[in-house]
PDB file of C-alpha atoms in Angstrom:
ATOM      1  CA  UNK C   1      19.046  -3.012  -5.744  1.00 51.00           C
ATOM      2  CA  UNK C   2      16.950  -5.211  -4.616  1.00 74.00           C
ATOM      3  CA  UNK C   3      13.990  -3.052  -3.726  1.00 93.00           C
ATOM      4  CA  UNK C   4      12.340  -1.600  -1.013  1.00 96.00           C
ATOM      5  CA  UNK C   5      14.468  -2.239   2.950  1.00 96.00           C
ATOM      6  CA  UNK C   6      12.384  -1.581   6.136  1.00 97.00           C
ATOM      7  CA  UNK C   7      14.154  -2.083   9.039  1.00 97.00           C
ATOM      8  CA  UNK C   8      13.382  -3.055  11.391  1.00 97.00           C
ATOM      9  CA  UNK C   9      10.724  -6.166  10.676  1.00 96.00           C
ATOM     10  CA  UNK C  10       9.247  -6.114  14.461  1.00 97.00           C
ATOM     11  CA  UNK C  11       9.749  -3.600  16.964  1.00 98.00           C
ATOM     12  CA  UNK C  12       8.092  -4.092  20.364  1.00 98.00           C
ATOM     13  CA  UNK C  13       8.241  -1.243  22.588  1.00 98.00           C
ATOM     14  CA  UNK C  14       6.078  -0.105  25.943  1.00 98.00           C
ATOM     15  CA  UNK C  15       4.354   2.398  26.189  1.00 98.00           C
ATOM     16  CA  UNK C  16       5.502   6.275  26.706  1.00 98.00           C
ATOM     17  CA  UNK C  17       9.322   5.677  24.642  1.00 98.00           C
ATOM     18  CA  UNK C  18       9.665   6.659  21.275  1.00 98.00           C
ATOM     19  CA  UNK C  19      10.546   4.293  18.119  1.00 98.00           C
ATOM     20  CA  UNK C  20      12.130   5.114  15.133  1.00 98.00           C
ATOM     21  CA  UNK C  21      12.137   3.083  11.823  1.00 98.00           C
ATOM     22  CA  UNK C  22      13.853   3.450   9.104  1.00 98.00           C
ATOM     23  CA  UNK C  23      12.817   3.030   5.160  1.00 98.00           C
ATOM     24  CA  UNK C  24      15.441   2.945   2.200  1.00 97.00           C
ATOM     25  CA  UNK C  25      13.908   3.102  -1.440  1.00 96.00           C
ATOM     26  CA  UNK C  26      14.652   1.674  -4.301  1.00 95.00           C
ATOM     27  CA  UNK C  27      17.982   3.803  -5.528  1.00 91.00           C
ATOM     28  CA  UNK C  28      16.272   6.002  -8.408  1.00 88.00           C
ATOM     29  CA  UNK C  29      12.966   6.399  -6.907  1.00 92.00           C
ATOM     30  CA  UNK C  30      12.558  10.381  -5.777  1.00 91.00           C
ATOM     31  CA  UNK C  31       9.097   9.334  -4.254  1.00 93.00           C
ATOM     32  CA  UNK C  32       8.434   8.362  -0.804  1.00 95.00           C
ATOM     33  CA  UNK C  33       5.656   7.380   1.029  1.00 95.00           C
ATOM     34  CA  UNK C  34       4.337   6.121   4.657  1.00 96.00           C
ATOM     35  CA  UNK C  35       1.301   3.934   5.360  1.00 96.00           C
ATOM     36  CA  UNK C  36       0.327   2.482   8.443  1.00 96.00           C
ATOM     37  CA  UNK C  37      -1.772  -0.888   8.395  1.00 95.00           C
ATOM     38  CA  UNK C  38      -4.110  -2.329  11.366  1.00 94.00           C
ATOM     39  CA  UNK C  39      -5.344  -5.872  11.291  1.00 90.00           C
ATOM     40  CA  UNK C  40      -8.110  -6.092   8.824  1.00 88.00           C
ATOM     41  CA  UNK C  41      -8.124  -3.185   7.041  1.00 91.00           C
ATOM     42  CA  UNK C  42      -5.845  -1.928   3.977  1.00 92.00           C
ATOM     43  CA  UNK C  43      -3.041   0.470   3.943  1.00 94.00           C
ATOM     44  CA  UNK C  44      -3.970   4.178   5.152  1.00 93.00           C
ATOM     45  CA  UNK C  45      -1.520   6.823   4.322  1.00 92.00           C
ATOM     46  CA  UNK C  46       0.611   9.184   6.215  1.00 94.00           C
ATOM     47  CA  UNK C  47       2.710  11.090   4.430  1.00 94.00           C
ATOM     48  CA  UNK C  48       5.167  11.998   1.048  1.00 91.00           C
ATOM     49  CA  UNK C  49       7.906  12.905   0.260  1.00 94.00           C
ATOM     50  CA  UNK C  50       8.982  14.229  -3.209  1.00 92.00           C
ATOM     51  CA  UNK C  51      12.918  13.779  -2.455  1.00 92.00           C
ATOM     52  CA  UNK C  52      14.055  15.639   0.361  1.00 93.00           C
ATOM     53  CA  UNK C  53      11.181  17.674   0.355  1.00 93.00           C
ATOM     54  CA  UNK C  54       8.161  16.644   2.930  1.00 92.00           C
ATOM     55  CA  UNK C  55       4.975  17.879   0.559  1.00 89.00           C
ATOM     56  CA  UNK C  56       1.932  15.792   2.416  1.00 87.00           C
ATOM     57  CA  UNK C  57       0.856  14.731   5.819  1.00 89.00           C
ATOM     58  CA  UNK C  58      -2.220  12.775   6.928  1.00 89.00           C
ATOM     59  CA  UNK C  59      -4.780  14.462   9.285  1.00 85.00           C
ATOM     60  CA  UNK C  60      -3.853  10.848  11.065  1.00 77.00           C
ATOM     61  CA  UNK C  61      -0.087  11.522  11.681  1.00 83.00           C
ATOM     62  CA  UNK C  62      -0.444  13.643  14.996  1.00 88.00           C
ATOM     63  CA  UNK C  63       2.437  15.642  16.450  1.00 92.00           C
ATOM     64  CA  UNK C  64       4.036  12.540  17.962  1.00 96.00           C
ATOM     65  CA  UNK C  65       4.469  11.233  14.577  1.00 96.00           C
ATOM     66  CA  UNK C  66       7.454  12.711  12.534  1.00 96.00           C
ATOM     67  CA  UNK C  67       8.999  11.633   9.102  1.00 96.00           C
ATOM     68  CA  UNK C  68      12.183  12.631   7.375  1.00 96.00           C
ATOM     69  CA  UNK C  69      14.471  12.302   4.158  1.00 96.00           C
ATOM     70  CA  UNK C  70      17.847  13.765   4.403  1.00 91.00           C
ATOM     71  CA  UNK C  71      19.282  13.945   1.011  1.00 86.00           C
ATOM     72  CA  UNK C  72      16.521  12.440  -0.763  1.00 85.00           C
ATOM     73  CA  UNK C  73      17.206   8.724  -0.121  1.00 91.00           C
ATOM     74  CA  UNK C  74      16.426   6.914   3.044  1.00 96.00           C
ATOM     75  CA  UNK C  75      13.479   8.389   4.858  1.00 98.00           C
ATOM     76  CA  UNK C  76      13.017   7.593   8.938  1.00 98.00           C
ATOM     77  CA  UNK C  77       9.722   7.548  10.630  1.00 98.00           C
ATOM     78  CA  UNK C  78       9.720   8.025  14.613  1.00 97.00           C
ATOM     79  CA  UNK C  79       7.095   7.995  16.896  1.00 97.00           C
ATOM     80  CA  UNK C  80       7.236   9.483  20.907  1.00 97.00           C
ATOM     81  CA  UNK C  81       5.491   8.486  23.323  1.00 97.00           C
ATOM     82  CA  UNK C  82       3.806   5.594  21.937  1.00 98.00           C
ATOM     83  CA  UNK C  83       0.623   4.917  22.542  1.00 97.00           C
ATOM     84  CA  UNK C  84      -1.087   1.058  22.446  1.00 96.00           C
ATOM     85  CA  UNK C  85      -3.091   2.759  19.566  1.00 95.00           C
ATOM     86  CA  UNK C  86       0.388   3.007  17.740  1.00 96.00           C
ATOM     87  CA  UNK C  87       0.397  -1.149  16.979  1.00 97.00           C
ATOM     88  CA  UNK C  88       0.279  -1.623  13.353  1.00 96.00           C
ATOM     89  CA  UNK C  89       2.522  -2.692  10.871  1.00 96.00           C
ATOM     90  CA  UNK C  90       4.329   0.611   8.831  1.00 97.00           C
ATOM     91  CA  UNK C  91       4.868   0.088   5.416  1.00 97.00           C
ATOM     92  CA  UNK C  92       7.215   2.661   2.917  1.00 97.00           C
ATOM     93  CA  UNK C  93       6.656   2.638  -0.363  1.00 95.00           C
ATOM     94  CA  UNK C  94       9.022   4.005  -3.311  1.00 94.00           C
ATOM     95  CA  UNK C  95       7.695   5.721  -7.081  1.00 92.00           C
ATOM     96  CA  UNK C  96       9.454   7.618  -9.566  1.00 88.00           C
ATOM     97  CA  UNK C  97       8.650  11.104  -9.439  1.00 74.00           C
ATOM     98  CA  UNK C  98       5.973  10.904 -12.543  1.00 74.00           C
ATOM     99  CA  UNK C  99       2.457  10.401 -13.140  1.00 75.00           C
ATOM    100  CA  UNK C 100       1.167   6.977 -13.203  1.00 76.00           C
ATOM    101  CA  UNK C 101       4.384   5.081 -12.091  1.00 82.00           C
ATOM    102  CA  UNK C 102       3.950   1.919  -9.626  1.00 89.00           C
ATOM    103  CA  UNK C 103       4.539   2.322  -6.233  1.00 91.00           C
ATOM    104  CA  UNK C 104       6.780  -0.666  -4.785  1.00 94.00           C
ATOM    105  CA  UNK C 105       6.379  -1.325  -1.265  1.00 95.00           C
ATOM    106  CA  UNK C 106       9.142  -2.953   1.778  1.00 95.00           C
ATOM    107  CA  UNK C 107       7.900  -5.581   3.940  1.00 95.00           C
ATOM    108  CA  UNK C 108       6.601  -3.763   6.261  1.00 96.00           C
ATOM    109  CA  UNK C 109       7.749  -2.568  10.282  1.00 97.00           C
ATOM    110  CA  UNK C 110       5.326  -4.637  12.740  1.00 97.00           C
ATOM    111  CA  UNK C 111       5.245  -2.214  16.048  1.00 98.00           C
ATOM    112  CA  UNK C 112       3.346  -3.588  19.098  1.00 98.00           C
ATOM    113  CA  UNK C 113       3.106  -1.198  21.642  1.00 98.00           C
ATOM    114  CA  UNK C 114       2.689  -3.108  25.603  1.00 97.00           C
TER     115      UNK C 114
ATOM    116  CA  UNK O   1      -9.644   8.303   4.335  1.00 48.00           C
ATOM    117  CA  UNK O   2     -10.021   5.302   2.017  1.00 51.00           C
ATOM    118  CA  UNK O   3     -11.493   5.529  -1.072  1.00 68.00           C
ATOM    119  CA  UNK O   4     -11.635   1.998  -2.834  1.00 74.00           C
ATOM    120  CA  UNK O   5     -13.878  -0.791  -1.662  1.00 84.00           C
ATOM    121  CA  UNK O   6     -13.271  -4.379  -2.431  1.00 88.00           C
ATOM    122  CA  UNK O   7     -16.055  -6.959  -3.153  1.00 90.00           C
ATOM    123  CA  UNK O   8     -16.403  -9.674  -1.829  1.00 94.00           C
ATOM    124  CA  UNK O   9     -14.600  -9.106   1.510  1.00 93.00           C
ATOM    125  CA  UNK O  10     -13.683 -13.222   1.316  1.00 96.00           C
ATOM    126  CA  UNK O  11     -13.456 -15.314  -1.732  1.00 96.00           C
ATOM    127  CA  UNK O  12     -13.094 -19.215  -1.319  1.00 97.00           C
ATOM    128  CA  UNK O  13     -12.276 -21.338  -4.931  1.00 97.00           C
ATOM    129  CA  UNK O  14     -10.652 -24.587  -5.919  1.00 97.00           C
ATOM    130  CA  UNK O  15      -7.455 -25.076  -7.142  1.00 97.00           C
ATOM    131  CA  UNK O  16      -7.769 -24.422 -10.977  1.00 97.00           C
ATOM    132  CA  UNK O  17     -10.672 -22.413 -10.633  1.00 98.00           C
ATOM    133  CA  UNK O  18     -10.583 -18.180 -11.518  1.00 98.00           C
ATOM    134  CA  UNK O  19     -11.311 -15.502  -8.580  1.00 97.00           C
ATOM    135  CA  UNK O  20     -13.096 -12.221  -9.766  1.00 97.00           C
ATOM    136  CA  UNK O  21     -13.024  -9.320  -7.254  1.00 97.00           C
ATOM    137  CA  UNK O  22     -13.895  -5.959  -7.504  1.00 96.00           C
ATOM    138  CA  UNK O  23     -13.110  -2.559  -6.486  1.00 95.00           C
ATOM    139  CA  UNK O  24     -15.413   0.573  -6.316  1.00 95.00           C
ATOM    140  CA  UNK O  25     -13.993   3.905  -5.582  1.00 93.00           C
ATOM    141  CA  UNK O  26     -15.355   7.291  -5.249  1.00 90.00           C
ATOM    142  CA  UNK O  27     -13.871  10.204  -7.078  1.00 87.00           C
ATOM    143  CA  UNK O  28     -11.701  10.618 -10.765  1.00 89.00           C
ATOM    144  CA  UNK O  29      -8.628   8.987 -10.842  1.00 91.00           C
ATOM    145  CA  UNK O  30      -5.840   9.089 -13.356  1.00 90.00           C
ATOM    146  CA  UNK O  31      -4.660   5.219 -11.884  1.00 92.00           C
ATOM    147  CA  UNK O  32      -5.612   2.060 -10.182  1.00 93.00           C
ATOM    148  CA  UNK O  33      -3.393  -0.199  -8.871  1.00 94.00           C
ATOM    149  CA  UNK O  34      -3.895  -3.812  -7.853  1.00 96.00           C
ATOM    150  CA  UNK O  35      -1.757  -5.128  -4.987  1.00 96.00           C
ATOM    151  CA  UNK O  36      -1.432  -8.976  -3.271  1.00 97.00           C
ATOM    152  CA  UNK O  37      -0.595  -9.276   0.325  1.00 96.00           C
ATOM    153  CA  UNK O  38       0.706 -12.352   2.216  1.00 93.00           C
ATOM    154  CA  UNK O  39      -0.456 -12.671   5.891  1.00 85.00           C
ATOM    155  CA  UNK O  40       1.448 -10.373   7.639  1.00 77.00           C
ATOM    156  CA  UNK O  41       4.018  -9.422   5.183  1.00 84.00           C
ATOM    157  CA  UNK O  42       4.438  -6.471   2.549  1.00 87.00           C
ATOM    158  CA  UNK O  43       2.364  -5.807  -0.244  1.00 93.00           C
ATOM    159  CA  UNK O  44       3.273  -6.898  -3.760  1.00 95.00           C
ATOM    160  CA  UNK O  45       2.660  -4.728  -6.664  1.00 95.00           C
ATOM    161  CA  UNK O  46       0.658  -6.777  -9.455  1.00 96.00           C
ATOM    162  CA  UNK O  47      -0.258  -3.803 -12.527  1.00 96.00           C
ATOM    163  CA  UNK O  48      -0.967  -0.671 -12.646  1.00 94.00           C
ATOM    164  CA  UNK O  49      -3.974   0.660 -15.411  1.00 95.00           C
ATOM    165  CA  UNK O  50      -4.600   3.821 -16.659  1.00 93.00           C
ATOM    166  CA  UNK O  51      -7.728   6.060 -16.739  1.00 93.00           C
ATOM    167  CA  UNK O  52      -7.498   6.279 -20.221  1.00 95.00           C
ATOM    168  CA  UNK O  53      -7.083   2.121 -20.269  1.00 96.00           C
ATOM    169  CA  UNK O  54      -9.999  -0.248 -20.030  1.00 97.00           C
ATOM    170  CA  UNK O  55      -8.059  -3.729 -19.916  1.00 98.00           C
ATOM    171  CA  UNK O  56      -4.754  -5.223 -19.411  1.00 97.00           C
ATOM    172  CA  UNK O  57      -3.469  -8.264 -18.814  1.00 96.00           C
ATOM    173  CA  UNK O  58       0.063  -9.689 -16.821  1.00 95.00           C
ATOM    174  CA  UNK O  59      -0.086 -13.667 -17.155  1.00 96.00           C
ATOM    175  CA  UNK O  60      -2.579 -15.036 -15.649  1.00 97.00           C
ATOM    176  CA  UNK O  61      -3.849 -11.483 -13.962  1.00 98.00           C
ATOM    177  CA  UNK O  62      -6.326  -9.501 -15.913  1.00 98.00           C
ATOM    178  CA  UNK O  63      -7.629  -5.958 -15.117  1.00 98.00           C
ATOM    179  CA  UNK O  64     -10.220  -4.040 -16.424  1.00 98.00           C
ATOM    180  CA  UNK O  65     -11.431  -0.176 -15.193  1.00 98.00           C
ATOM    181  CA  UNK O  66     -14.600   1.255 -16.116  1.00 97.00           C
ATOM    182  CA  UNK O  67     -14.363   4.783 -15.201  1.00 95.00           C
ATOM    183  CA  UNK O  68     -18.256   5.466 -15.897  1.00 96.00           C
ATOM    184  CA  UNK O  69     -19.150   2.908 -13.494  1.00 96.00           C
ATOM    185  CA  UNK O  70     -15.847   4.071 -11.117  1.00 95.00           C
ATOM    186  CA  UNK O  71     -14.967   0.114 -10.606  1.00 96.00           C
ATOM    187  CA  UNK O  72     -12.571  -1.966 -12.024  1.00 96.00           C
ATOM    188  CA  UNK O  73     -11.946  -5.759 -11.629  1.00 97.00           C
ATOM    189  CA  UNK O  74      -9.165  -8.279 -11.179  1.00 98.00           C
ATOM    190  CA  UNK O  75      -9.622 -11.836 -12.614  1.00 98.00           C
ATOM    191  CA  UNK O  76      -7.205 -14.633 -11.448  1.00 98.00           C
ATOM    192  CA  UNK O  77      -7.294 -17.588 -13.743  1.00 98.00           C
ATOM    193  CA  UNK O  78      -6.526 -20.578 -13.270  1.00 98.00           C
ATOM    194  CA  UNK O  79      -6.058 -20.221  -9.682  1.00 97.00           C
ATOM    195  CA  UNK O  80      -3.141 -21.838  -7.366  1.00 97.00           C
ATOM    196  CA  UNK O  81      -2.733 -22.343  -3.480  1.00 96.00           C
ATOM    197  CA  UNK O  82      -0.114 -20.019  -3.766  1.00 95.00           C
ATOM    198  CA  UNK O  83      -2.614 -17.237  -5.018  1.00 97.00           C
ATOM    199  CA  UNK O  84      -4.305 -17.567  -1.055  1.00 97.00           C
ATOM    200  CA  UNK O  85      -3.493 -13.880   0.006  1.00 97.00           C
ATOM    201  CA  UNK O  86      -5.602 -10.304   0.351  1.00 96.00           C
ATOM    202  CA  UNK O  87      -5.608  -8.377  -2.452  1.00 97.00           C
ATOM    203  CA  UNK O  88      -5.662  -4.649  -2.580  1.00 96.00           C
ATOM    204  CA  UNK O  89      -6.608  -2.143  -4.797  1.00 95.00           C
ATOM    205  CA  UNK O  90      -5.368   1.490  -4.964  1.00 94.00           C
ATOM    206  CA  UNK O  91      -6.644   4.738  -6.684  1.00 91.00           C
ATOM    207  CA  UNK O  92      -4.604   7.382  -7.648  1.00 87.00           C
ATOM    208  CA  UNK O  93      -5.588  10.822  -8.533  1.00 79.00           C
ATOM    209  CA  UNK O  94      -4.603  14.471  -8.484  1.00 69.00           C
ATOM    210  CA  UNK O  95      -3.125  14.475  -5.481  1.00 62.00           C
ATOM    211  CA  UNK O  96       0.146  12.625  -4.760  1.00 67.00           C
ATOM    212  CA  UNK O  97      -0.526   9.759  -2.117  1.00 79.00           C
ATOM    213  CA  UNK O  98      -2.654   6.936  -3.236  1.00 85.00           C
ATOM    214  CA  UNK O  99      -5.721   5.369  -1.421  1.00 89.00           C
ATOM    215  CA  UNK O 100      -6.295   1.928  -0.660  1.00 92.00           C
ATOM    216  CA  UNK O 101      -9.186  -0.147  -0.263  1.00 88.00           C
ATOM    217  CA  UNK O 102     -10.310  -2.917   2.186  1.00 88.00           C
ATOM    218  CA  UNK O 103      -9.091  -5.447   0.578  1.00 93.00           C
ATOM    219  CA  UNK O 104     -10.882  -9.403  -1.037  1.00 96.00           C
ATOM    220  CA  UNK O 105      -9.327 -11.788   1.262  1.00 96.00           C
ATOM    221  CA  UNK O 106      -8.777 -15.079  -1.226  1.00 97.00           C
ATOM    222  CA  UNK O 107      -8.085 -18.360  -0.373  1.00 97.00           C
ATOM    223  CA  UNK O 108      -7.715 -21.280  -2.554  1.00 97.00           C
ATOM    224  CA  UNK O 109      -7.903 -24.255  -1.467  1.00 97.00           C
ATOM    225  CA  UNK O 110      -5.751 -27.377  -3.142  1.00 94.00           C
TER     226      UNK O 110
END
């Protein structure tokens, strides 16, 4: 395991269809987490998941935004009806499931919304 | 919401020279995590340190909290070009998700 896999790196979609990425964690990891990154500014999060089970969501993830882990392991993120406000890059990150573990992070999905 | 705030927003150095940023945050933590980002890419995880810690150290990477003063510090000796990158704190506290800051843009120049 070679940590954590976005995929995919760049999406570019127009606006009004919906996008869905797709995060896998590093294999022991029951923690799970969204960010969203603009240009400039650091990570801001989104939501967690504590294996299976969705336990947080950002006031910033609206009701376009949905996230899910089936089974605990890879977690997908999808967006409808995208918006140009939607461009940023999306970034997962993976924990263990205790108190002041690291949190390892993919490369990131770049979206650009035209 | 972000909670950490990096100082200075840019750093510029020579080769061989250290970088010092900072990071301020707001409320009690339990962690603070230092990160490095590329242009563009992911973010790299660099060390975590405790509340309960007030230094540590990972090669040339060294990290001190002061919980009074809610800041802590990264120091970069003997800095390379490959150092150039933003660098990222993040708090962690009660709650689950962790919060980062703005981010000390660093270049290094050879």
């Amino acid at each position: 395991d070679t940590g954590v896999s976005q995929n995919p790196r760049h999406k570019i979609t127009k606006r009004g269809q919906n996008v869905t990425f797709r995060c896998d964690p590093i294999s022991e990891h029951n923690r799970l987490y969204w960010y969203r990154q603009t240009l400039g500014q650091g990570p801001e999060f989104l939501t967690y998941f504590q294996n299976e089970a969705q336990l947080e969501k950002s006031r910033l993830l609206s009701d376009r935004f949905s996230a899910e882990r089936p089974k605990g392991s890879f977690s997908t993120l999808e967006i409808q009806r995208t918006e140009q406000g939607d461009s940023a890059m999306y970034l997962c990150a993976s924990s263990l499931g205790q108190i002041n573990t690291e949190a390892f992070f993919g490369q990131g999905t770049r979206l650009t919304v035209v | 919401s972000q909670q950490g705030e990096e100082d200075p927003q840019a750093l510029s150095i020579q080769e061989g020279e250290n970088a010092t940023m900072n990071c301020s945050y707001k409320t009690s933590i339990n962690n603070l995590q230092w990160y490095r980002q590329n242009s563009g890419r992911g973010l790299v995880h660099l060390i975590l340190i405790r509340s309960n810690e007030r230094e540590k150290h990972s090669g040339r990477l060294r990290v001190t909290l002061d919980t009074s003063k809610k800041s802590s510090s990264l120091l970069i000796t003997a800095s390379r070009a490959a150092d150039t990158a933003s660098y990222f704190c993040a708090t962690g506290s009660t709650g689950n998700q962790f919060y980062f800051g703005t981010g000390t843009s660093l270049t290094v120049i050879p």
